[in-house]
XYZ file of N, CA, C and O in Angstrom:
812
model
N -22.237 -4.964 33.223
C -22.011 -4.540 31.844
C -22.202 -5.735 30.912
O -21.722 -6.800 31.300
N -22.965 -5.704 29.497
C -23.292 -6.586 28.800
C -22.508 -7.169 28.150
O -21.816 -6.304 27.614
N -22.063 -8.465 27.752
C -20.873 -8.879 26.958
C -21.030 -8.864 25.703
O -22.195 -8.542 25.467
N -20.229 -9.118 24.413
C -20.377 -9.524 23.200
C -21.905 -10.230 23.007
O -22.935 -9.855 22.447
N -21.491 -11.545 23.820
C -22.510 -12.019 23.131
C -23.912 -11.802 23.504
O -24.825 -12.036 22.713
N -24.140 -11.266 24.941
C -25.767 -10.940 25.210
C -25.706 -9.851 24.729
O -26.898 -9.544 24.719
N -24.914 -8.615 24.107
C -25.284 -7.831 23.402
C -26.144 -8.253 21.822
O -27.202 -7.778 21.410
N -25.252 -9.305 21.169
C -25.853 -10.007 19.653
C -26.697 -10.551 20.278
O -27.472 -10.991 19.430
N -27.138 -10.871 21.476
C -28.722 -11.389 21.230
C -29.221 -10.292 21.217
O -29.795 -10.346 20.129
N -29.442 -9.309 21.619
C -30.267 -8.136 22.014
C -30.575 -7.780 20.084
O -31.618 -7.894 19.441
N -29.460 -7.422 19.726
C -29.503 -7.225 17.969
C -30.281 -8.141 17.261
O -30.895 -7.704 16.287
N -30.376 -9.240 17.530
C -31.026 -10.538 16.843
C -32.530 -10.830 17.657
O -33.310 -11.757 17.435
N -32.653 -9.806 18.597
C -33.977 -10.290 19.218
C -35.954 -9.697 18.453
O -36.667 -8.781 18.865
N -36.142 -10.402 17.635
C -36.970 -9.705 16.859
C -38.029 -9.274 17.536
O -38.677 -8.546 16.783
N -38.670 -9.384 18.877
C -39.560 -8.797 19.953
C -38.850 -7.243 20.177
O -39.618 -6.282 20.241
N -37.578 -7.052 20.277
C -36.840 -5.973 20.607
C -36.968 -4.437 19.721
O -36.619 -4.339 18.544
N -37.360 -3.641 20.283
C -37.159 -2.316 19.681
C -36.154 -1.951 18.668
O -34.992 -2.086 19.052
N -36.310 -1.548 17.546
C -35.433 -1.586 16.236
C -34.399 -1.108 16.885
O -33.262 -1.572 16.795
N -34.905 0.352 17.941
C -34.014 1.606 18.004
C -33.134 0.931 19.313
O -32.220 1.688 19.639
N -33.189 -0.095 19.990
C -32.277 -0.684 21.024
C -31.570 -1.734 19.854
O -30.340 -1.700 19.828
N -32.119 -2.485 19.071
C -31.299 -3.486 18.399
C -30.064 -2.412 17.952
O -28.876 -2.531 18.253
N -30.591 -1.488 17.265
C -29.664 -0.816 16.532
C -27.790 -0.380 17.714
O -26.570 -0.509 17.610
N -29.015 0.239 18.852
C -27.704 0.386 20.133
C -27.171 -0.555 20.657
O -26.220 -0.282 21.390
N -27.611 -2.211 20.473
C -27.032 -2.671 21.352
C -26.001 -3.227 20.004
O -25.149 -4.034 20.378
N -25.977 -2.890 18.479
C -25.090 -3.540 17.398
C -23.692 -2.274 17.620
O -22.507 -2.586 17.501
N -24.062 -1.197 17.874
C -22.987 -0.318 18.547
C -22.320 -0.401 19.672
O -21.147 -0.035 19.601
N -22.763 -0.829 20.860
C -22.546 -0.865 22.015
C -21.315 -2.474 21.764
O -20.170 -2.459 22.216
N -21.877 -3.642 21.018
C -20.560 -4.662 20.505
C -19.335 -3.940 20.079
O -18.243 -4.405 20.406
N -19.435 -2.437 19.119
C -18.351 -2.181 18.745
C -17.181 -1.561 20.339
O -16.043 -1.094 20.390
N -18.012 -1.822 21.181
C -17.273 -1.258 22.441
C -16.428 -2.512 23.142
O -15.732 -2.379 24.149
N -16.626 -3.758 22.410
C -16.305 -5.032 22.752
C -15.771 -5.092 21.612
O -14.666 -5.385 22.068
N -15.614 -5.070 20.628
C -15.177 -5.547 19.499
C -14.655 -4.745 17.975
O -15.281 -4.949 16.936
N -14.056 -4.293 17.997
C -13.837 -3.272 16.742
C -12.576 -3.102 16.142
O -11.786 -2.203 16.433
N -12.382 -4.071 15.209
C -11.030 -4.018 14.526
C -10.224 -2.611 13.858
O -9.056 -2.295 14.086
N -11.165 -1.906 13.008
C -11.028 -0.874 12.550
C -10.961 0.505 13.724
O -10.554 1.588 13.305
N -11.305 0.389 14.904
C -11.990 1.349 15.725
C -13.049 1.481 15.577
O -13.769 0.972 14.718
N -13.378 2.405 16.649
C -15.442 2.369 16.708
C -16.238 3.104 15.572
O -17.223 2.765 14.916
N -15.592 4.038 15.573
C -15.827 4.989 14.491
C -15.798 4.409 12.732
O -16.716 4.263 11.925
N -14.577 4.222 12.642
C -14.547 3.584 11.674
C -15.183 2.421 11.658
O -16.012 2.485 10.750
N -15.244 1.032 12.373
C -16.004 0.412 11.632
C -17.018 -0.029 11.892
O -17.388 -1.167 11.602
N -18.060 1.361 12.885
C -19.253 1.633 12.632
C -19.389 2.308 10.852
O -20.391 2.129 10.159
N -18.381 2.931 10.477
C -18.812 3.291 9.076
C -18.839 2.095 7.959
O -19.491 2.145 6.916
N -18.274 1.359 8.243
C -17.544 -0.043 7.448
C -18.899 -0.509 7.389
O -19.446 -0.624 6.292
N -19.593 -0.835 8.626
C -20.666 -1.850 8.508
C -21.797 -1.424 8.160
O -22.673 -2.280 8.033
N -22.124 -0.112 7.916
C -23.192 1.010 7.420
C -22.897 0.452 6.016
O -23.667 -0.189 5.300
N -21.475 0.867 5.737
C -21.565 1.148 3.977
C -21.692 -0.270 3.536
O -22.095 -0.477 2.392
N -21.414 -1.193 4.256
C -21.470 -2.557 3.408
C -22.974 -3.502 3.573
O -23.514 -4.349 2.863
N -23.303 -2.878 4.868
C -24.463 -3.463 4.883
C -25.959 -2.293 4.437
O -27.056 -2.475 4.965
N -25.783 -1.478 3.706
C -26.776 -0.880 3.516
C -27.516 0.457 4.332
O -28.202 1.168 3.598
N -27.444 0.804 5.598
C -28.037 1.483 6.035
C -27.204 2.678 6.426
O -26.017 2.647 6.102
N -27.697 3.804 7.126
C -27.126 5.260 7.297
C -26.354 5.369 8.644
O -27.080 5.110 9.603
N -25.508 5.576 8.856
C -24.917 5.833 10.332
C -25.557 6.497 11.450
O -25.409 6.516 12.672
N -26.388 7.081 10.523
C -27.421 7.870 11.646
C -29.088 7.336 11.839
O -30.051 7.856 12.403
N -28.957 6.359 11.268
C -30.377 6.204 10.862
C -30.765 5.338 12.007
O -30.115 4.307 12.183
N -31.734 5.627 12.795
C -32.885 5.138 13.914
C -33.335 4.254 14.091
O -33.471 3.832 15.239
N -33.684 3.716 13.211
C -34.770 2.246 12.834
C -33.824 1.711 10.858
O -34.408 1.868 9.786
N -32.832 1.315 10.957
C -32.385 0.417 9.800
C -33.609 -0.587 9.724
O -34.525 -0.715 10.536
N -33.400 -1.223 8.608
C -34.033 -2.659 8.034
C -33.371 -3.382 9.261
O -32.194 -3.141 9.527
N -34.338 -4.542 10.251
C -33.784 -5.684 10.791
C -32.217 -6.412 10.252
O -31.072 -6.660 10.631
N -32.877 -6.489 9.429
C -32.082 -8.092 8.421
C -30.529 -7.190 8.020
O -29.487 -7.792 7.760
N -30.606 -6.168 8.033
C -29.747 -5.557 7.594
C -28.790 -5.390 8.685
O -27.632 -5.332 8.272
N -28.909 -5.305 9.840
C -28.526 -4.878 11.245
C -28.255 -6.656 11.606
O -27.555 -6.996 12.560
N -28.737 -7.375 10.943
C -27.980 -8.886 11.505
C -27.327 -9.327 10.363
O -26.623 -10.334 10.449
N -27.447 -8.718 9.265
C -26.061 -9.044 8.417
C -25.043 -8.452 8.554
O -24.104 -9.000 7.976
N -24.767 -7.431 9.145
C -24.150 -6.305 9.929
C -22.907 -7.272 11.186
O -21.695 -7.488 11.200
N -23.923 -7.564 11.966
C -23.581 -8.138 13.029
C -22.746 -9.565 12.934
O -21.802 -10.102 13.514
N -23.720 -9.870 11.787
C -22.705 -11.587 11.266
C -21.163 -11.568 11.074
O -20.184 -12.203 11.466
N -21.464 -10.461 10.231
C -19.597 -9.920 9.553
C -18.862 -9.587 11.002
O -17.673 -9.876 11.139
N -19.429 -9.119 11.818
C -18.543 -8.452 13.197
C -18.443 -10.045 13.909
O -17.396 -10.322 14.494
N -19.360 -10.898 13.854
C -19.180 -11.699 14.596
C -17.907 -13.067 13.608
O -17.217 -14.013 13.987
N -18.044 -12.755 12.970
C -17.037 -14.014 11.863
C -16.031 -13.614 11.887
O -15.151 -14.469 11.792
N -15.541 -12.052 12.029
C -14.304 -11.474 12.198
C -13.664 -11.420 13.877
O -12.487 -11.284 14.213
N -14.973 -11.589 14.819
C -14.337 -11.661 16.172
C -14.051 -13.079 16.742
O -13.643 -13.254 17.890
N -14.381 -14.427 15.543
C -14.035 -15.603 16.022
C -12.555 -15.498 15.011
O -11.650 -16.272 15.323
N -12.417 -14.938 14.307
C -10.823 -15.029 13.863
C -10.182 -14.789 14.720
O -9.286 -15.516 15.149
N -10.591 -13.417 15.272
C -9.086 -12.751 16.180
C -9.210 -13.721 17.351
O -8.162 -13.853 17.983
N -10.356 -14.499 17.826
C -10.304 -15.081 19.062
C -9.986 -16.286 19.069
O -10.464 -16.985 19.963
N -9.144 -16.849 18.141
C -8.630 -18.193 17.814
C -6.870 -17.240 17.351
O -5.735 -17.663 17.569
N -7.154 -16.317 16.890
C -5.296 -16.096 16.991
C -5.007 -15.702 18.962
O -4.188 -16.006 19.829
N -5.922 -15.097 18.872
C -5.686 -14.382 20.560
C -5.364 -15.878 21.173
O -4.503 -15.916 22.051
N -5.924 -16.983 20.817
C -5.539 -18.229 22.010
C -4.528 -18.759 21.318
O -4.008 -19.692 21.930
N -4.113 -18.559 20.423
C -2.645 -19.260 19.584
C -1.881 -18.335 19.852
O -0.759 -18.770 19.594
N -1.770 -16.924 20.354
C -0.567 -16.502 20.769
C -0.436 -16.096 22.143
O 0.622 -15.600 22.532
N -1.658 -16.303 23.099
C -1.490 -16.804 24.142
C -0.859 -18.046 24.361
O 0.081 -18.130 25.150
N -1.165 -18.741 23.915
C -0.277 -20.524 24.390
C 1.370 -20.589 23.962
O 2.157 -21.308 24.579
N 1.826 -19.627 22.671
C 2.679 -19.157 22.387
C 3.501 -18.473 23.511
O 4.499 -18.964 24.041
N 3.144 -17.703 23.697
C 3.862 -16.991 24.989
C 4.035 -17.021 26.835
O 4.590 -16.290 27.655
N 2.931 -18.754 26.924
C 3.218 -19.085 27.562
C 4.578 -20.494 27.469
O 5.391 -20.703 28.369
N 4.513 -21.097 26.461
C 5.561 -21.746 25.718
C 7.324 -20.742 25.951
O 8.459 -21.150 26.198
N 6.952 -19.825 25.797
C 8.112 -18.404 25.642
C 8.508 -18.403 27.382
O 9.704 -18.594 27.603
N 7.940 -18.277 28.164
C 7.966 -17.850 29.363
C 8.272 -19.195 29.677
O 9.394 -19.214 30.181
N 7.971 -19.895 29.634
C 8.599 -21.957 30.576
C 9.945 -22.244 30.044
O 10.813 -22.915 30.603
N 10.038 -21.490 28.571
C 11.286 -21.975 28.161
C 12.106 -20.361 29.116
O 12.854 -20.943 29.902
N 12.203 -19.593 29.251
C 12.853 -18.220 29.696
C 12.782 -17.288 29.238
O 13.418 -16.316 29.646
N 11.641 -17.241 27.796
C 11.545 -15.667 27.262
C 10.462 -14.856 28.082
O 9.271 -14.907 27.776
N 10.963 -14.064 29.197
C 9.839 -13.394 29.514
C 9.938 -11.950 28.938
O 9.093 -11.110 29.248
N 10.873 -11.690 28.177
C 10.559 -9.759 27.973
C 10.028 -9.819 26.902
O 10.701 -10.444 26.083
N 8.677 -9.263 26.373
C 7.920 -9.201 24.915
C 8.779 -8.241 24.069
O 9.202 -7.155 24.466
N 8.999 -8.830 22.743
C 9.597 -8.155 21.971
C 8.790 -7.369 21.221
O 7.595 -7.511 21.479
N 9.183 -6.209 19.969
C 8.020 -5.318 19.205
C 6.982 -5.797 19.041
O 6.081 -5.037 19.395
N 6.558 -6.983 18.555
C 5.568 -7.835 17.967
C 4.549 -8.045 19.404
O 3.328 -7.935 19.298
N 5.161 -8.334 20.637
C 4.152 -8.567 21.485
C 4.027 -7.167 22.210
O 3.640 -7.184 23.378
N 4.265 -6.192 21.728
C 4.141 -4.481 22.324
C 3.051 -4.360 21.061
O 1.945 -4.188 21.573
N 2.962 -4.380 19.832
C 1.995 -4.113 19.069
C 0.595 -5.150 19.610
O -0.525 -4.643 19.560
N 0.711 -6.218 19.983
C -0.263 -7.040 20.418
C -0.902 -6.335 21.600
O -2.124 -6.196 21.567
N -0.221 -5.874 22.640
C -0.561 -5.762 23.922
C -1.539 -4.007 23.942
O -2.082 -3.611 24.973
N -1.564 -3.352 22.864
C -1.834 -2.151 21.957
C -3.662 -2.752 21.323
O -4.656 -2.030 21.239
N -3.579 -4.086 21.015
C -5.083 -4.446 20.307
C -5.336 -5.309 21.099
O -5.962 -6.141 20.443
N -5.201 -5.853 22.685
C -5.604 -7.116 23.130
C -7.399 -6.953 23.055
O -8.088 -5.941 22.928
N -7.599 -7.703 23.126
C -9.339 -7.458 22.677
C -9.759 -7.289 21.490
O -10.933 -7.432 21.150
N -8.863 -6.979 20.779
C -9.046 -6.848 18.702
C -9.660 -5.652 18.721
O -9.939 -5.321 17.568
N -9.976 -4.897 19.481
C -10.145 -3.199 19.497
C -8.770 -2.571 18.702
O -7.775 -2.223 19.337
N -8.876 -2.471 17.066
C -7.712 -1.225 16.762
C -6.798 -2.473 16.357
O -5.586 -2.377 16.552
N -7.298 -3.570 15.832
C -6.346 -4.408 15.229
C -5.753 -4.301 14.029
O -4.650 -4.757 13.728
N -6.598 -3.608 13.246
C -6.303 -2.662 11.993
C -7.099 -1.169 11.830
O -7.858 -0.731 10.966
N -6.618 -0.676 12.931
C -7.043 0.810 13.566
C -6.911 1.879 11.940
O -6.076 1.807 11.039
N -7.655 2.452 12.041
C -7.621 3.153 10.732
C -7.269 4.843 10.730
O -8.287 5.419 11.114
N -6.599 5.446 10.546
C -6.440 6.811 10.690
C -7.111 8.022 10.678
O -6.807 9.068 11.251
N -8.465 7.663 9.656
C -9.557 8.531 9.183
C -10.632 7.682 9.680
O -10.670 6.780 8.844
N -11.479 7.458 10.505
C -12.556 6.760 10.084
C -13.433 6.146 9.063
O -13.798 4.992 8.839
N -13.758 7.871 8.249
C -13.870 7.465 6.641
C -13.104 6.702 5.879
O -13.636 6.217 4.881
N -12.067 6.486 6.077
C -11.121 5.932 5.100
C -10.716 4.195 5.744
O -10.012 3.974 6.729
N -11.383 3.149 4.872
C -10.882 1.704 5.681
C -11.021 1.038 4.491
O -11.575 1.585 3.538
N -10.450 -0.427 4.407
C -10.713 -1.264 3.723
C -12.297 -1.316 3.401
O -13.179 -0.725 4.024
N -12.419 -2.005 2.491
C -13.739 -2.473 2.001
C -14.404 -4.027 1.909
O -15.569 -4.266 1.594
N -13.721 -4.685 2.143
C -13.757 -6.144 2.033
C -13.850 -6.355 3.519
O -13.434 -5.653 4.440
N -14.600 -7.672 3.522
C -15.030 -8.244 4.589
C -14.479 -8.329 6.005
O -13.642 -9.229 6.076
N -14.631 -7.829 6.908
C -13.684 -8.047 8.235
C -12.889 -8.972 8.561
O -11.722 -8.670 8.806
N -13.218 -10.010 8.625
C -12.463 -11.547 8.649
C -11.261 -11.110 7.937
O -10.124 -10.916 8.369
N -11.838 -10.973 6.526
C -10.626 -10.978 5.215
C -9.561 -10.322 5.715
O -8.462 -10.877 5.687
N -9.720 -8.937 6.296
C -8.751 -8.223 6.726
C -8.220 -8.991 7.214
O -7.321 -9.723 6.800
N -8.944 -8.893 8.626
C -7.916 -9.663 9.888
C -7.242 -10.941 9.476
O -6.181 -11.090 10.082
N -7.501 -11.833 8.704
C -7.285 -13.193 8.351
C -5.574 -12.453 7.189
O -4.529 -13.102 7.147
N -5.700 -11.479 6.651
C -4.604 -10.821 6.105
C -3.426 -10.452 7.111
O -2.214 -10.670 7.124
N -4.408 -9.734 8.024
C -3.127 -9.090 8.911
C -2.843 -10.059 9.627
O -1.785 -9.657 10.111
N -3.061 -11.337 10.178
C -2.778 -12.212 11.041
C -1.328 -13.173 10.444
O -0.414 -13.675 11.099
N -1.603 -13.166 8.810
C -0.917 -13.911 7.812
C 0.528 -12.878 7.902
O 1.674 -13.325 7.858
N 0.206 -11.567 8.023
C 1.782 -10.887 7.980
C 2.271 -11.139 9.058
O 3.454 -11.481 9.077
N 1.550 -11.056 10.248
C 1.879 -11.557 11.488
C 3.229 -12.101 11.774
O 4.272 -11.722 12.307
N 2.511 -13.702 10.885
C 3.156 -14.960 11.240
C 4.134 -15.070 10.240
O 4.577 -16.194 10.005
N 4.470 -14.287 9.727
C 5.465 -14.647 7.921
C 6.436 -13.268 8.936
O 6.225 -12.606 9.952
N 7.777 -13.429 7.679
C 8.798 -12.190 7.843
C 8.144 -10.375 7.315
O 7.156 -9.924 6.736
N 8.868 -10.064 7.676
C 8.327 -8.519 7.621
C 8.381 -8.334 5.778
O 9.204 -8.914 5.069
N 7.388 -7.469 5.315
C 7.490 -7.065 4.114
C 7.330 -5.556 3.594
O 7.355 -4.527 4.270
N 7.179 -5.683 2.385
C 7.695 -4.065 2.111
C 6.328 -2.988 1.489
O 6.385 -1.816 1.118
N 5.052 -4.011 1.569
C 4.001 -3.802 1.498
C 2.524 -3.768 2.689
O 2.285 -4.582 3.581
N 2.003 -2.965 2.435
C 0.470 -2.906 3.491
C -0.135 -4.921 3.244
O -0.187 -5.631 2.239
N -0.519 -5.210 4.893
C -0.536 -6.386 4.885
C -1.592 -6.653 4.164
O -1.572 -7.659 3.455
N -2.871 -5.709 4.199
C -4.239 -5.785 4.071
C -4.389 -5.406 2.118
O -4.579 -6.458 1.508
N -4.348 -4.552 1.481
C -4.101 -3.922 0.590
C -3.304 -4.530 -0.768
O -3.725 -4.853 -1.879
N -2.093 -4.536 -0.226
C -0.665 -5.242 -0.709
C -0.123 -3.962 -1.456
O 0.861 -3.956 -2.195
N -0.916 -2.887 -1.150
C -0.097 -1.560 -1.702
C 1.397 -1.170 -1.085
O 2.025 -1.752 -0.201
N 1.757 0.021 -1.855
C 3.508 0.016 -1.153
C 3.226 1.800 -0.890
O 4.174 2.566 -0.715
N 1.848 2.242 -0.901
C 1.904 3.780 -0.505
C 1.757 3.699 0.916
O 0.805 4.277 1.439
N 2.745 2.925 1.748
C 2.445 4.061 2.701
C 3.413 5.069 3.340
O 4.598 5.213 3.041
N 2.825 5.636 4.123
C 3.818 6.939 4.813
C 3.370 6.976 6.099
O 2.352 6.495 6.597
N 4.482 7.764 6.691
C 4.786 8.125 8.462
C 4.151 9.256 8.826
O 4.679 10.332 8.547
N 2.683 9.209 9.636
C 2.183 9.818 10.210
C 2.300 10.440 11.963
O 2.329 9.691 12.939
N 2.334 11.358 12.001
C 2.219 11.677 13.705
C 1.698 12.404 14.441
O 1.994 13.191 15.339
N 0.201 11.745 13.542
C -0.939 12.629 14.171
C -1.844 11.548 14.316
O -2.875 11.804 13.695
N -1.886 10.427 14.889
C -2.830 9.173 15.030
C -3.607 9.666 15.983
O -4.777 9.382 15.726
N -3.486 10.368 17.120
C -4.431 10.588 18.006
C -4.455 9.955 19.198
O -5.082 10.413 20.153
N -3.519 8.432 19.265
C -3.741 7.408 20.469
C -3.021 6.494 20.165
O -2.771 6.414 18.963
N -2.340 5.349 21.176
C -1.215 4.799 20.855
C -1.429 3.690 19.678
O -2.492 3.070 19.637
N -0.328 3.436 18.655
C 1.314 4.690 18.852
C 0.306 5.967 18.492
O -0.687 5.976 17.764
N 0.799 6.832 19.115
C 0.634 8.422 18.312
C 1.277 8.979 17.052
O 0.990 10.030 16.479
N 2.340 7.943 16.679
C 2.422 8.043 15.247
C 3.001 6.489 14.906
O 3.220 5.483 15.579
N 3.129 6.881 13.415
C 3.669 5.488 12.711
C 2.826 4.981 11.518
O 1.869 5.722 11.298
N 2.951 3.601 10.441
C 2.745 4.136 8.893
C 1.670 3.826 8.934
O 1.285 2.871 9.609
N 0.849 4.617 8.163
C -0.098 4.343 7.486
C -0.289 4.130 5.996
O 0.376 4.741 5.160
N -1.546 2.931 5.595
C -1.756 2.645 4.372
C -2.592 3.997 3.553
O -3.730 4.277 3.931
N -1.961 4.766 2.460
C -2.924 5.894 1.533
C -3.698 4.864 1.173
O -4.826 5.180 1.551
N -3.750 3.581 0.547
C -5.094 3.245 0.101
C -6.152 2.981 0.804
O -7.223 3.584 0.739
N -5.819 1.849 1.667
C -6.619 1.116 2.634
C -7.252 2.161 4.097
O -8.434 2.272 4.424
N -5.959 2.869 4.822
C -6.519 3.414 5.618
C -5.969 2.870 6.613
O -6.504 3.330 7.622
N -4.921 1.889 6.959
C -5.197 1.138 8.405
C -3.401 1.721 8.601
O -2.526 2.015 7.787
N -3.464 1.682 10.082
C -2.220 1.987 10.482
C -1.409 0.521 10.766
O -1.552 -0.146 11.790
N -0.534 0.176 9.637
C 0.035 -0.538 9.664
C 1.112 -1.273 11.000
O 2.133 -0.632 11.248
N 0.904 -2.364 11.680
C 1.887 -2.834 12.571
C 3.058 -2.605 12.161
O 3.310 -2.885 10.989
N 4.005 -2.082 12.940
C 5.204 -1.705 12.554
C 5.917 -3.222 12.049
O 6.568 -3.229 11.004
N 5.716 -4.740 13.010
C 6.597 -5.481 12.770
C 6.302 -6.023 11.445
O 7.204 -6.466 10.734
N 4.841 -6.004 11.011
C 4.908 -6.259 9.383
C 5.512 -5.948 8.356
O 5.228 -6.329 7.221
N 6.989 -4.745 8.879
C 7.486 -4.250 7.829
C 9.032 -4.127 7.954
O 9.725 -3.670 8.862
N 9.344 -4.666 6.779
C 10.674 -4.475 7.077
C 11.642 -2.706 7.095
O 11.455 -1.599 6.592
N 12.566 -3.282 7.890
C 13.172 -1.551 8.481
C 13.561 -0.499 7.344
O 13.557 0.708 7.587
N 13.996 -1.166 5.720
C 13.850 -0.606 4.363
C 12.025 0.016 4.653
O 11.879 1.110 4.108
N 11.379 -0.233 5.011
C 10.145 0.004 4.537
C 9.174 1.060 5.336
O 8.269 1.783 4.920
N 9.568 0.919 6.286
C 9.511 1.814 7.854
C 10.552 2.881 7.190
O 9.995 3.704 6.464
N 11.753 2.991 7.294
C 12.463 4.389 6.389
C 12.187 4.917 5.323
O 12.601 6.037 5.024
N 11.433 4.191 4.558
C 10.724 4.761 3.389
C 9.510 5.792 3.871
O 9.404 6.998 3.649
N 8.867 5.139 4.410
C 7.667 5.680 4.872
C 8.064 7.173 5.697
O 7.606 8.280 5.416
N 8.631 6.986 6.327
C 9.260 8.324 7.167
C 10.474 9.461 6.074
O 11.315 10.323 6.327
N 9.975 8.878 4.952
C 10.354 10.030 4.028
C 9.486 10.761 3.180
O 9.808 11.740 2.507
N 8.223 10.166 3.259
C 7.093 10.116 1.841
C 6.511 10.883 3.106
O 6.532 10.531 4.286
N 5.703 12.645 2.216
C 5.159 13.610 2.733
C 3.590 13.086 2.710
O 2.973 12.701 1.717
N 3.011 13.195 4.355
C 1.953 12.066 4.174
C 0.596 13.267 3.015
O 0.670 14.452 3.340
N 0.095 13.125 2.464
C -1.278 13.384 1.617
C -2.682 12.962 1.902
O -3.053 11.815 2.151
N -3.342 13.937 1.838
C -5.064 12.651 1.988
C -5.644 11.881 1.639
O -6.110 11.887 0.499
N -5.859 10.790 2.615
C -5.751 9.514 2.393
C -7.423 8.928 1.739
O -8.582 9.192 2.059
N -6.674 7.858 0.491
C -8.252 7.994 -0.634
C -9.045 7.244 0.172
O -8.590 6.543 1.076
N -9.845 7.311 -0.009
C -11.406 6.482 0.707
C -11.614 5.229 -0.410
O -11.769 5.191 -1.630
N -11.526 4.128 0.779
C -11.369 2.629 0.747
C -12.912 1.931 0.550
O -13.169 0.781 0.195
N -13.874 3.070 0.918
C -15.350 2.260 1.324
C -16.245 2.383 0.162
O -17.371 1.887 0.195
């Protein structure tokens, strides 16, 4: 099976068939997909220009595509080794039981669904990195009473996600199903009072 990165060569290989470049820039989202596959196969359509369905995109368009996926998968892969070394630090000293924070981690290991989105259609709009470089920042700070990505305060308690968690908050603006530990427990009870509505489109 092909990895990340001999997949981006295959995308970047200009001898290569448009209609394989195009599959092998999908086939990364099977390695790599913050938003989910779905979603941010739509993310990288709408920002980089071309149709979700479309056969033969512009080249250049399909490696500006790929750049953004790849600048956003060296973020998560520099937090992934800072909270690996973290939790081996945890375990020498005697913490071996993962608390919420490393149950939400163990949910995106691979950055698959790191800011998993509820609708496909519906995600942030700004650059991948940006996100993740957002959600990484709530991470590491105390819980707050706002979407990490966004900084909106609409969200609400869903329990129809489809896949784990099968429920829990989501952002109405942005779209992303918020980590529970980003929020403080005022904010999580809020949310599980607010009747969820359809959620606006971010793209």
């Amino acid at each position: 099976m092909a990895g990340f990165r001999s997949l981006a060569r295959q995308v970047r290989d200009p001898r290569g068939d448009l209609a394989l470049r195009r599959y092998s820039l999908r086939k990364c989202l099977e390695r790599f997909a913050p938003y989910g596959h779905r979603a941010t196969w739509d993310h990288l359509c709408a920002r980089h220009g071309f149709e979700p369905e479309d056969r033969a995109p512009d080249p250049a368009r399909l490696t500006s595509a790929l750049e953004e996926l790849e600048e956003a998968r060296a973020v998560w892969l520099a937090y992934e080794a800072g909270f690996a070394e973290r939790r081996r630090r945890e375990k020498h000293d005697g913490l071996r039981r993962p608390g919420a924070f490393d149950d939400w981690h163990r949910r995106t290991w691979g950055g698959n669904g790191v800011a998993r989105c509820a609708d496909p259609a519906v995600h942030p709009s700004e650059p991948l990195a940006d996100v993740l470089r957002r959600m990484i920042a709530a991470l590491e700070t105390e819980p707050g009473t706002v979407c990490p990505v966004c900084e909106r305060t609409g969200i609400v308690w869903r329990q129809d996600l489809g896949r784990e968690p099968r429920s829990g908050p989501v952002c109405v603006e942005c779209g992303i199903v918020v980590p529970q530990p980003v929020l403080t427990s005022r904010a999580l009870a809020r949310a599980r009072v607010v009747r969820p509505r359809g959620l606006a489109s971010a793209a």
